[in-house]
């Protein structure tokens, strides 16, 4: 299948990547002063020039337009290195992963020929303008308008966008605005269109850079458009098709966050281990204490799984035929952002007071990591996306079966009852992962079996949820959150098992360590999944959703904390 | 007691000295002193004649000071003074229960009904240790019922006025009635329930209401719709500032509207009229306020909610394209036949409920909701005089009965009649605090 064996790249590609990796690493280690960038809230122009010389501004642009033309996997690999400095990573990502992706994916050849060469060399920087003060994920509330001029040769763009990365530096903006479109029914409708807007078109102004908690070197500001003339040739896709363009852009840039976080955590583990193995307290090295060891194991497991998921997704996306890996990319993003936040917290904790000081980079990493949970789709929204897309897919398949059950067909009901009985008695699930003909290496058998069991019971749970809620499950966010958590864990387990299996089979260095990490992760994830699945059953004691909603309602009614003070008396 | 040897004398079934007299006096406590003969009989112990005569003379004395003290003034000091005067009066011992009953009745008039110290004062009048039953067998016989009733009366009055007993109250009661008596039990129960019940009202009114006017209108509006987002605006201050505004020069106008209501109004559309209905009553304790409501008719079914837009959310699908409905085990909605009511756009309370004042309210609302200027406003006031403020053309407006709320016929919208959208705009723009809207057909 697509997942086993773990996607590999050929030797030539591997050599190519390693050739890129060397100079970039050298550049980041020597010439990038992250502390100064963080303090000044600005990336110095020499650094930017260095990045442009290395070609990092055009990583995914095809070579014919002057870029490096890297595949997704190689892009992920380089992302591991650029993530050493959060601001630079975000600037590059805003430029390539979203800023010029629109032109790459949906642009015509003229647009590509016109804009991509200069974007690849870094002469022009790109930015992605979608968010407005009143509209975060709600596309219908965009207020920026683009009206067709009388001669029909250009659009007049009016509006303002907020929190645009690279807003101050960029010359080329991908702007989304509302246009009036005549539907095929002949009705006049307001639809979103994507435009390529150059700063030279006039009327483009930007505010001062926002003072942020983390990624302070990245330039984030408001951008205002006043009667900006945009020629019709600069429409990306078709007029009124901006929604699809936006969705494709957003869904395709997410997977690199996995490898970026993994790279950062690997570096953190090095630095922190150095400290833990040298510092002594109570006449013992810190590394000999169990709690510290647990933290290191946690960081290593998270880094391993993040890497596996990211490269698995990149490998899947690199297959011919442009497969739609948006759900997998979303899963990678959620897991990596939360994992990175937890790991950086733990690393800072190992250092104790020193980690809190500005002299050490940990607090900067912590602040930079916090934004990962928010941008590129907040984790809550992505959980909804993962769960609902899965439900849609499952629903299409299961609709008939569920309807039959509801109708009360005796034979079907009996079949259901028997299978439920078998479930309770503990059934043996076999999807072909483990065993003699299995794709998983024998030392990962246990984890494989756990994965299979989880998958089977998850299927049963989803069926139960669909028959309970039907299409109104959209409103049950607490249920969907659990479903999404289970799915993310399942994908993570799959990726880890696949990669460890390949490691053993080939004989990579330290493959037994990988197997160990995989087994640890799979056991933990197995228990978490089982707990989530018990919570999803009807009338489960572990399910606190109703109480949670009730308490939240009481708090929100009064818009304050409503309990009396513990020191209050009544008489 | 003054005569310790009298303890061994046989007592009546109900225990206590002078019980029949006391019983009768407690029953007659609200009537003037009756029967000196009846009271003088049956009192076999000492002080009999003295007590009887003093009781007879004491009764008018007793009656006097509580009522007489009203003239002196009210308050705990006056009450204490009255009680002290009564204590000095002779014959206090036997008529004690009656005294206590009388004092209880007089307390609201003196204004000390909510004062715990006053009740402590009363309790201190009762003798300590005399009414405590000795031994379980005496307890079994339900001793001193009238005396315990008296204690219970005190506690009941405390309960009625919401006075929470204190540790001191309990101490006094223990001293008077003993640990297993009914008053002490009742005190324990009060100590459990009253503190709880004090917090049982989720929307308590302040204990003393301001005099009827602007402040009560504020209170009333907040009470009707406790929306934290709502803006309560005073469109017109009353002149004179206090007192009842009937017939005053400038009645007050206080209105409330929340941002959600503003949005609804802006989406309501100028082609369909909005109605000013009222007055509806609202009682705040014993004050009656009336409020008026700006309402619109509900949308006919064919104009309701837009179909789901698939391009609404960039990140996750808002509607699943499945054919499955919610199962019956998870369906928390009830099959309720709801009466369709139109949206309420704003509320107000006015000093005088005539169209002139309400027109000023509408003009004030228009500043925040410009769409009101183009919408015809129909006044459906309870006095049966429906008028259309926006149809100067003398258009035949359907005459409505006095009842304000009417069932609405939901059909497709009528073709818009040519009546004065522009003219209503003129009157609206001309309106302001000064000009009343011209209203023909009145």
Coordinates of N, CA and C in Angstrom, one line a residue, chain A residues 146-327:
Chain A
X146 N -13.2 43.8 -5.0 CA -12.5 44.1 -6.2 C -13.6 44.4 -7.3
X147 N -13.6 45.6 -7.8 CA -14.7 45.9 -8.8 C -14.1 46.0 -10.1
X148 N -14.8 45.5 -11.1 CA -14.3 45.6 -12.5 C -14.4 47.0 -13.0
X149 N -13.4 47.5 -13.7 CA -13.4 48.9 -14.2 C -14.3 48.9 -15.4
X150 N -14.6 50.1 -15.9 CA -15.6 50.3 -17.0 C -15.1 49.6 -18.2
X151 N -13.8 49.8 -18.5 CA -13.3 49.2 -19.8 C -13.0 47.7 -19.7
X152 N -13.1 47.2 -18.4 CA -13.0 45.8 -18.3 C -11.6 45.3 -18.3
X153 N -10.6 46.2 -18.2 CA -9.2 45.7 -18.3 C -8.6 45.5 -17.0
X154 N -9.1 46.1 -16.0 CA -8.5 45.8 -14.7 C -9.6 45.9 -13.6
X155 N -9.1 45.5 -12.4 CA -10.0 45.5 -11.2 C -9.5 46.6 -10.3
X156 N -10.4 47.2 -9.6 CA -10.0 48.1 -8.5 C -10.1 47.5 -7.2
X157 N -9.0 47.4 -6.5 CA -9.0 46.7 -5.2 C -9.1 47.6 -4.0
X158 N -10.0 47.3 -3.1 CA -10.2 48.2 -1.9 C -10.4 47.4 -0.7
X159 N -9.5 47.7 0.3 CA -9.7 46.9 1.5 C -8.5 46.9 2.3
X160 N -8.5 46.2 3.5 CA -7.3 46.1 4.3 C -7.2 44.7 4.9
X161 N -6.0 44.3 5.0 CA -5.7 43.0 5.5 C -4.8 43.1 6.7
X162 N -5.0 42.2 7.6 CA -4.3 42.3 8.9 C -3.4 41.1 9.2
X163 N -2.3 41.3 9.9 CA -1.4 40.2 10.3 C -0.8 39.5 9.1
X164 N -0.3 40.2 8.2 CA 0.3 39.6 7.0 C 1.8 39.5 7.2
X165 N 2.3 38.2 7.2 CA 3.8 38.0 7.3 C 4.4 38.5 6.1
X166 N 5.6 39.1 6.3 CA 6.4 39.7 5.2 C 5.6 40.9 4.6
X167 N 4.6 41.4 5.3 CA 3.9 42.5 4.7 C 4.7 43.8 4.4
X168 N 5.7 44.0 5.2 CA 6.5 45.2 5.0 C 7.5 45.0 3.9
X169 N 8.0 43.7 3.8 CA 9.1 43.5 2.8 C 8.6 43.1 1.5
X170 N 7.4 42.6 1.4 CA 7.0 42.0 0.2 C 6.7 42.9 -0.9
X171 N 6.9 42.5 -2.2 CA 6.5 43.2 -3.3 C 5.4 42.6 -4.1
X172 N 5.2 41.3 -3.9 CA 4.1 40.6 -4.6 C 3.2 40.0 -3.6
X173 N 1.9 40.3 -3.7 CA 0.9 39.8 -2.7 C -0.1 38.9 -3.4
X174 N -0.4 37.9 -2.7 CA -1.6 37.1 -3.2 C -2.8 37.5 -2.4
X175 N -3.6 38.3 -3.0 CA -4.7 38.9 -2.3 C -6.0 38.3 -2.6
X176 N -6.9 38.0 -1.6 CA -8.2 37.5 -1.8 C -9.2 38.5 -1.6
X177 N -10.1 38.7 -2.6 CA -11.1 39.8 -2.5 C -12.4 39.3 -3.0
X178 N -13.5 40.0 -2.7 CA -14.8 39.6 -3.2 C -15.1 40.3 -4.5
X179 N -15.6 39.5 -5.4 CA -16.0 40.1 -6.7 C -17.4 39.6 -7.0
X180 N -18.1 40.4 -7.8 CA -19.5 40.0 -8.2 C -19.4 39.1 -9.4
X181 N -20.0 38.0 -9.3 CA -19.9 37.0 -10.4 C -21.3 36.6 -10.8
X182 N -21.5 36.5 -12.1 CA -22.8 36.0 -12.5 C -22.8 34.5 -12.5
X183 N -23.6 33.9 -11.7 CA -23.7 32.4 -11.6 C -24.2 31.8 -12.9
X184 N -24.1 30.4 -12.9 CA -24.7 29.8 -14.1 C -26.2 29.9 -14.1
X185 N -26.8 30.2 -13.0 CA -28.2 30.4 -13.0 C -28.6 31.8 -13.5
X186 N -27.5 32.6 -13.6 CA -27.8 34.0 -14.0 C -27.9 34.9 -12.8
X187 N -27.8 34.3 -11.6 CA -27.9 35.2 -10.4 C -26.5 35.9 -10.1
X188 N -26.7 37.1 -9.5 CA -25.4 37.8 -9.2 C -25.0 37.4 -7.8
X189 N -23.8 36.9 -7.7 CA -23.3 36.5 -6.4 C -22.0 37.1 -6.1
X190 N -21.7 37.1 -4.8 CA -20.4 37.6 -4.3 C -19.4 36.4 -4.1
X191 N -18.4 36.3 -4.9 CA -17.5 35.2 -4.7 C -16.1 35.7 -4.5
X192 N -15.2 34.8 -4.0 CA -13.9 35.3 -3.7 C -13.0 35.0 -4.9
X193 N -12.1 35.9 -5.2 CA -11.1 35.7 -6.3 C -9.7 36.0 -5.7
X194 N -8.8 35.3 -6.3 CA -7.4 35.5 -5.9 C -6.7 36.3 -7.0
X195 N -5.9 37.3 -6.5 CA -5.2 38.2 -7.4 C -3.7 38.2 -7.1
X196 N -2.9 38.4 -8.1 CA -1.5 38.7 -7.8 C -1.4 40.2 -7.9
X197 N -1.0 40.8 -6.8 CA -0.9 42.3 -6.7 C 0.5 42.7 -6.5
X198 N 1.1 43.5 -7.4 CA 2.4 44.0 -7.1 C 2.3 45.4 -6.4
X199 N 3.3 45.6 -5.6 CA 3.4 46.9 -4.9 C 3.4 48.1 -5.9
X200 N 3.9 47.8 -7.1 CA 4.0 48.9 -8.1 C 2.7 49.4 -8.6
X201 N 1.7 48.6 -8.4 CA 0.4 48.9 -9.0 C -0.2 50.2 -8.3
X202 N 0.4 50.6 -7.2 CA 0.0 51.8 -6.5 C -1.2 51.6 -5.6
X203 N -1.2 52.4 -4.5 CA -2.3 52.2 -3.6 C -2.1 51.2 -2.5
X204 N -0.9 50.6 -2.5 CA -0.6 49.6 -1.5 C 0.3 50.2 -0.4
X205 N -0.3 50.2 0.8 CA 0.5 50.8 1.9 C 0.5 49.7 3.0
X206 N 1.5 49.8 3.9 CA 1.5 48.9 5.0 C 1.8 49.6 6.3
X207 N 1.3 49.1 7.4 CA 1.4 49.7 8.7 C 2.8 49.3 9.3
X208 N 2.9 49.7 10.6 CA 4.2 49.4 11.2 C 4.2 48.0 11.6
X209 N 5.4 47.3 11.7 CA 5.4 45.9 12.1 C 4.9 45.7 13.5
X210 N 4.1 44.6 13.7 CA 3.6 44.4 15.0 C 4.6 43.9 16.0
X211 N 4.4 44.2 17.2 CA 5.3 43.7 18.3 C 4.8 42.4 18.8
X212 N 5.5 41.3 18.5 CA 4.9 40.0 18.8 C 5.6 39.3 20.0
X213 N 5.0 38.3 20.4 CA 5.7 37.5 21.5 C 6.9 36.7 21.0
X214 N 6.7 36.0 19.9 CA 7.8 35.2 19.4 C 7.9 35.5 17.9
X215 N 8.8 34.8 17.2 CA 9.2 35.1 15.8 C 9.2 36.6 15.6
X216 N 10.0 37.2 16.4 CA 10.0 38.7 16.4 C 10.7 39.2 15.2
X217 N 11.6 38.4 14.6 CA 12.3 38.9 13.4 C 11.4 38.9 12.2
X218 N 10.3 38.2 12.2 CA 9.4 38.2 11.0 C 8.6 39.4 11.0
X219 N 8.4 40.0 9.8 CA 7.7 41.3 9.7 C 6.2 41.0 9.5
X220 N 5.5 41.4 10.5 CA 4.0 41.2 10.4 C 3.3 42.5 10.5
X221 N 2.5 42.9 9.5 CA 1.9 44.2 9.6 C 0.6 44.2 8.8
X222 N -0.1 45.3 8.9 CA -1.4 45.4 8.2 C -1.0 45.9 6.8
X223 N -1.8 45.5 5.8 CA -1.6 46.0 4.5 C -2.9 46.6 4.0
X224 N -2.9 47.8 3.4 CA -4.1 48.5 3.0 C -4.0 48.6 1.5
X225 N -5.2 48.4 0.8 CA -5.3 48.6 -0.6 C -6.3 49.7 -0.9
X226 N -5.8 50.7 -1.6 CA -6.8 51.8 -1.9 C -6.8 52.0 -3.4
X227 N -7.9 51.5 -4.0 CA -8.1 51.7 -5.5 C -6.8 51.2 -6.2
X228 N -6.4 50.0 -5.8 CA -5.2 49.5 -6.5 C -5.7 48.9 -7.8
X229 N -5.0 49.2 -8.9 CA -5.4 48.7 -10.2 C -4.7 47.4 -10.4
X230 N -5.5 46.3 -10.6 CA -5.0 45.0 -10.8 C -5.5 44.6 -12.2
X231 N -4.5 44.3 -13.2 CA -5.0 43.9 -14.5 C -5.6 42.5 -14.4
X232 N -6.5 42.3 -15.4 CA -7.3 41.0 -15.4 C -6.3 39.8 -15.5
X233 N -5.2 40.0 -16.1 CA -4.3 38.9 -16.3 C -3.7 38.4 -15.0
X234 N -3.8 39.2 -14.0 CA -3.3 38.8 -12.7 C -4.2 38.0 -11.8
X235 N -5.4 37.6 -12.4 CA -6.3 36.8 -11.6 C -5.7 35.4 -11.6
X236 N -5.6 34.8 -10.4 CA -5.1 33.4 -10.3 C -6.3 32.5 -10.4
X237 N -6.2 31.5 -11.3 CA -7.4 30.6 -11.5 C -8.4 31.4 -12.3
X238 N -9.7 31.3 -11.9 CA -10.7 32.1 -12.6 C -11.4 33.0 -11.6
X239 N -12.1 34.0 -12.2 CA -12.8 34.9 -11.3 C -13.9 34.2 -10.6
X240 N -13.9 34.3 -9.3 CA -14.9 33.6 -8.5 C -14.4 32.2 -8.0
X241 N -13.1 31.8 -8.4 CA -12.6 30.5 -8.0 C -11.6 30.6 -6.9
X242 N -11.6 31.8 -6.2 CA -10.6 32.0 -5.2 C -10.6 31.1 -4.0
X243 N -11.8 30.6 -3.7 CA -12.0 29.7 -2.5 C -11.2 28.5 -2.7
X244 N -11.3 27.8 -3.9 CA -10.5 26.6 -4.1 C -9.0 26.8 -4.0
X245 N -8.6 28.0 -4.7 CA -7.2 28.3 -4.7 C -6.7 28.4 -3.2
X246 N -7.5 29.2 -2.4 CA -7.1 29.4 -1.0 C -6.9 28.1 -0.3
X247 N -7.9 27.2 -0.5 CA -7.9 25.9 0.2 C -6.7 25.1 -0.2
X248 N -6.4 25.1 -1.5 CA -5.3 24.3 -1.9 C -4.0 24.8 -1.4
X249 N -3.8 26.1 -1.4 CA -2.6 26.7 -0.9 C -2.4 26.3 0.6
X250 N -3.5 26.6 1.3 CA -3.4 26.4 2.8 C -3.1 24.9 3.1
X251 N -3.7 24.0 2.3 CA -3.6 22.6 2.7 C -2.2 22.0 2.3
X252 N -1.5 22.7 1.3 CA -0.3 22.0 0.9 C 0.9 22.5 1.6
X253 N 0.8 23.5 2.4 CA 2.1 24.0 3.0 C 2.3 23.5 4.4
X254 N 1.4 22.6 4.9 CA 1.4 22.3 6.3 C 2.5 21.3 6.7
X255 N 2.8 20.3 5.8 CA 3.5 19.2 6.3 C 4.9 19.5 6.7
X256 N 5.5 20.6 6.2 CA 6.9 20.9 6.5 C 7.0 21.3 7.9
X257 N 5.9 21.6 8.6 CA 6.1 21.9 10.0 C 6.6 20.7 10.8
X258 N 6.3 19.5 10.4 CA 6.7 18.3 11.1 C 8.2 18.2 11.1
X259 N 8.8 18.3 10.0 CA 10.3 18.2 10.0 C 11.0 19.4 10.6
X260 N 10.3 20.6 10.5 CA 10.9 21.8 11.1 C 11.0 21.6 12.6
X261 N 9.8 21.2 13.2 CA 9.8 21.0 14.6 C 10.8 19.9 15.0
X262 N 10.9 18.8 14.2 CA 11.7 17.7 14.6 C 13.2 18.2 14.6
X263 N 13.5 19.0 13.6 CA 14.9 19.5 13.6 C 15.2 20.3 14.8
X264 N 14.3 21.2 15.2 CA 14.5 22.0 16.3 C 14.7 21.2 17.6
X265 N 13.8 20.2 17.7 CA 13.9 19.4 18.9 C 15.2 18.6 19.0
X266 N 15.6 18.1 17.8 CA 16.9 17.4 17.9 C 18.0 18.3 18.4
X267 N 18.0 19.5 17.9 CA 19.1 20.4 18.4 C 18.9 20.7 19.9
X268 N 17.7 20.8 20.3 CA 17.4 21.1 21.7 C 17.9 19.9 22.6
X269 N 17.7 18.7 22.1 CA 18.1 17.5 22.8 C 19.6 17.5 23.0
X270 N 20.3 17.9 21.9 CA 21.8 18.0 22.1 C 22.2 18.9 23.1
X271 N 21.6 20.2 23.0 CA 22.0 21.2 24.0 C 21.7 20.8 25.4
X272 N 20.5 20.3 25.6 CA 20.0 20.0 26.9 C 20.8 18.8 27.5
X273 N 21.1 17.8 26.7 CA 21.8 16.6 27.2 C 23.2 17.0 27.6
X274 N 23.8 17.9 26.9 CA 25.1 18.5 27.3 C 25.0 19.0 28.7
X275 N 24.0 19.8 28.9 CA 23.8 20.4 30.3 C 23.5 19.3 31.3
X276 N 22.6 18.4 31.0 CA 22.2 17.4 32.0 C 23.3 16.5 32.4
X277 N 24.2 16.2 31.4 CA 25.3 15.3 31.8 C 26.4 15.9 32.5
X278 N 26.5 17.3 32.5 CA 27.6 17.9 33.2 C 27.2 18.4 34.5
X279 N 26.0 18.9 34.7 CA 25.6 19.5 35.9 C 25.4 18.5 37.0
X280 N 25.9 18.8 38.2 CA 25.7 17.8 39.3 C 24.9 18.4 40.4
X281 N 24.0 17.6 40.9 CA 23.3 18.1 42.1 C 23.2 16.9 43.0
X282 N 23.3 17.1 44.4 CA 23.3 16.0 45.3 C 24.3 14.9 45.0
X283 N 25.4 15.4 44.5 CA 26.5 14.6 44.1 C 26.2 13.6 43.0
X284 N 25.1 13.8 42.3 CA 24.8 13.0 41.1 C 24.6 13.8 39.9
X285 N 24.9 13.3 38.8 CA 24.6 14.1 37.6 C 23.1 14.1 37.4
X286 N 22.7 15.2 36.8 CA 21.2 15.3 36.5 C 20.7 14.2 35.7
X287 N 21.6 13.7 34.8 CA 21.1 12.6 33.9 C 20.8 11.3 34.6
X288 N 21.2 11.2 35.9 CA 21.0 10.0 36.6 C 19.6 10.0 37.3
X289 N 18.9 11.1 37.3 CA 17.6 11.1 37.9 C 16.5 10.7 37.0
X290 N 15.6 9.9 37.5 CA 14.6 9.3 36.7 C 13.7 10.3 36.0
X291 N 13.3 11.4 36.7 CA 12.4 12.4 36.1 C 13.1 13.0 34.9
X292 N 14.4 13.3 35.0 CA 15.1 13.9 33.9 C 15.2 13.0 32.7
X293 N 15.4 11.7 33.0 CA 15.5 10.7 32.0 C 14.2 10.6 31.2
X294 N 13.1 10.7 32.0 CA 11.8 10.6 31.4 C 11.6 11.7 30.4
X295 N 12.1 12.9 30.8 CA 11.9 14.0 29.9 C 12.7 13.8 28.6
X296 N 13.9 13.3 28.7 CA 14.7 13.1 27.5 C 14.0 12.0 26.6
X297 N 13.5 11.0 27.2 CA 12.8 10.0 26.4 C 11.6 10.6 25.7
X298 N 10.9 11.4 26.4 CA 9.7 12.0 25.8 C 10.1 12.8 24.6
X299 N 11.2 13.6 24.7 CA 11.6 14.5 23.6 C 12.0 13.6 22.4
X300 N 12.8 12.5 22.7 CA 13.3 11.7 21.7 C 12.1 11.0 20.9
X301 N 11.2 10.5 21.7 CA 10.0 9.9 21.0 C 9.3 10.8 20.1
X302 N 9.0 12.0 20.7 CA 8.2 13.0 19.9 C 9.0 13.4 18.7
X303 N 10.3 13.6 18.8 CA 11.0 14.0 17.6 C 11.0 12.9 16.5
X304 N 11.2 11.6 17.0 CA 11.2 10.5 16.1 C 9.8 10.4 15.3
X305 N 8.7 10.5 16.1 CA 7.4 10.4 15.5 C 7.2 11.5 14.5
X306 N 7.6 12.7 14.9 CA 7.3 13.9 14.0 C 8.0 13.7 12.7
X307 N 9.3 13.3 12.8 CA 10.1 13.1 11.6 C 9.4 12.0 10.7
X308 N 9.0 10.9 11.4 CA 8.4 9.9 10.6 C 7.2 10.3 9.8
X309 N 6.3 11.1 10.6 CA 5.1 11.5 9.9 C 5.3 12.5 8.8
X310 N 6.3 13.4 9.1 CA 6.5 14.4 8.1 C 7.0 13.8 6.8
X311 N 8.0 12.9 6.9 CA 8.6 12.4 5.7 C 7.7 11.4 5.0
X312 N 6.9 10.7 5.8 CA 5.9 9.8 5.2 C 4.9 10.6 4.3
X313 N 4.4 11.8 4.9 CA 3.5 12.6 4.2 C 4.2 13.2 2.9
X314 N 5.4 13.6 3.1 CA 6.1 14.2 2.0 C 6.3 13.2 0.9
X315 N 6.7 11.9 1.3 CA 6.8 10.9 0.4 C 5.5 10.6 -0.4
X316 N 4.4 10.6 0.4 CA 3.1 10.3 -0.3 C 2.8 11.4 -1.3
X317 N 3.1 12.7 -0.9 CA 2.8 13.8 -1.8 C 3.7 13.8 -3.1
X318 N 4.9 13.1 -2.9 CA 5.8 13.1 -4.1 C 5.4 12.1 -5.1
X319 N 4.5 11.3 -4.8 CA 4.1 10.3 -5.7 C 3.5 10.9 -7.0
X320 N 3.6 10.3 -8.1 CA 3.1 10.9 -9.3 C 1.5 11.0 -9.2
X321 N 1.0 12.0 -9.7 CA -0.5 12.1 -9.8 C -1.1 13.1 -8.8
X322 N -0.3 13.8 -8.1 CA -0.8 14.9 -7.2 C -1.8 14.3 -6.2
X323 N -1.5 13.4 -5.4 CA -2.5 12.9 -4.5 C -2.9 13.9 -3.4
X324 N -4.1 13.8 -2.9 CA -4.6 14.8 -2.0 C -4.2 14.4 -0.6
X325 N -3.2 14.9 -0.1 CA -2.7 14.6 1.3 C -3.0 15.6 2.3
X326 N -4.1 16.4 2.1 CA -4.4 17.5 3.0 C -4.7 17.0 4.4
X327 N -5.4 15.9 4.5 CA -5.7 15.5 5.9 C -4.5 15.0 6.6

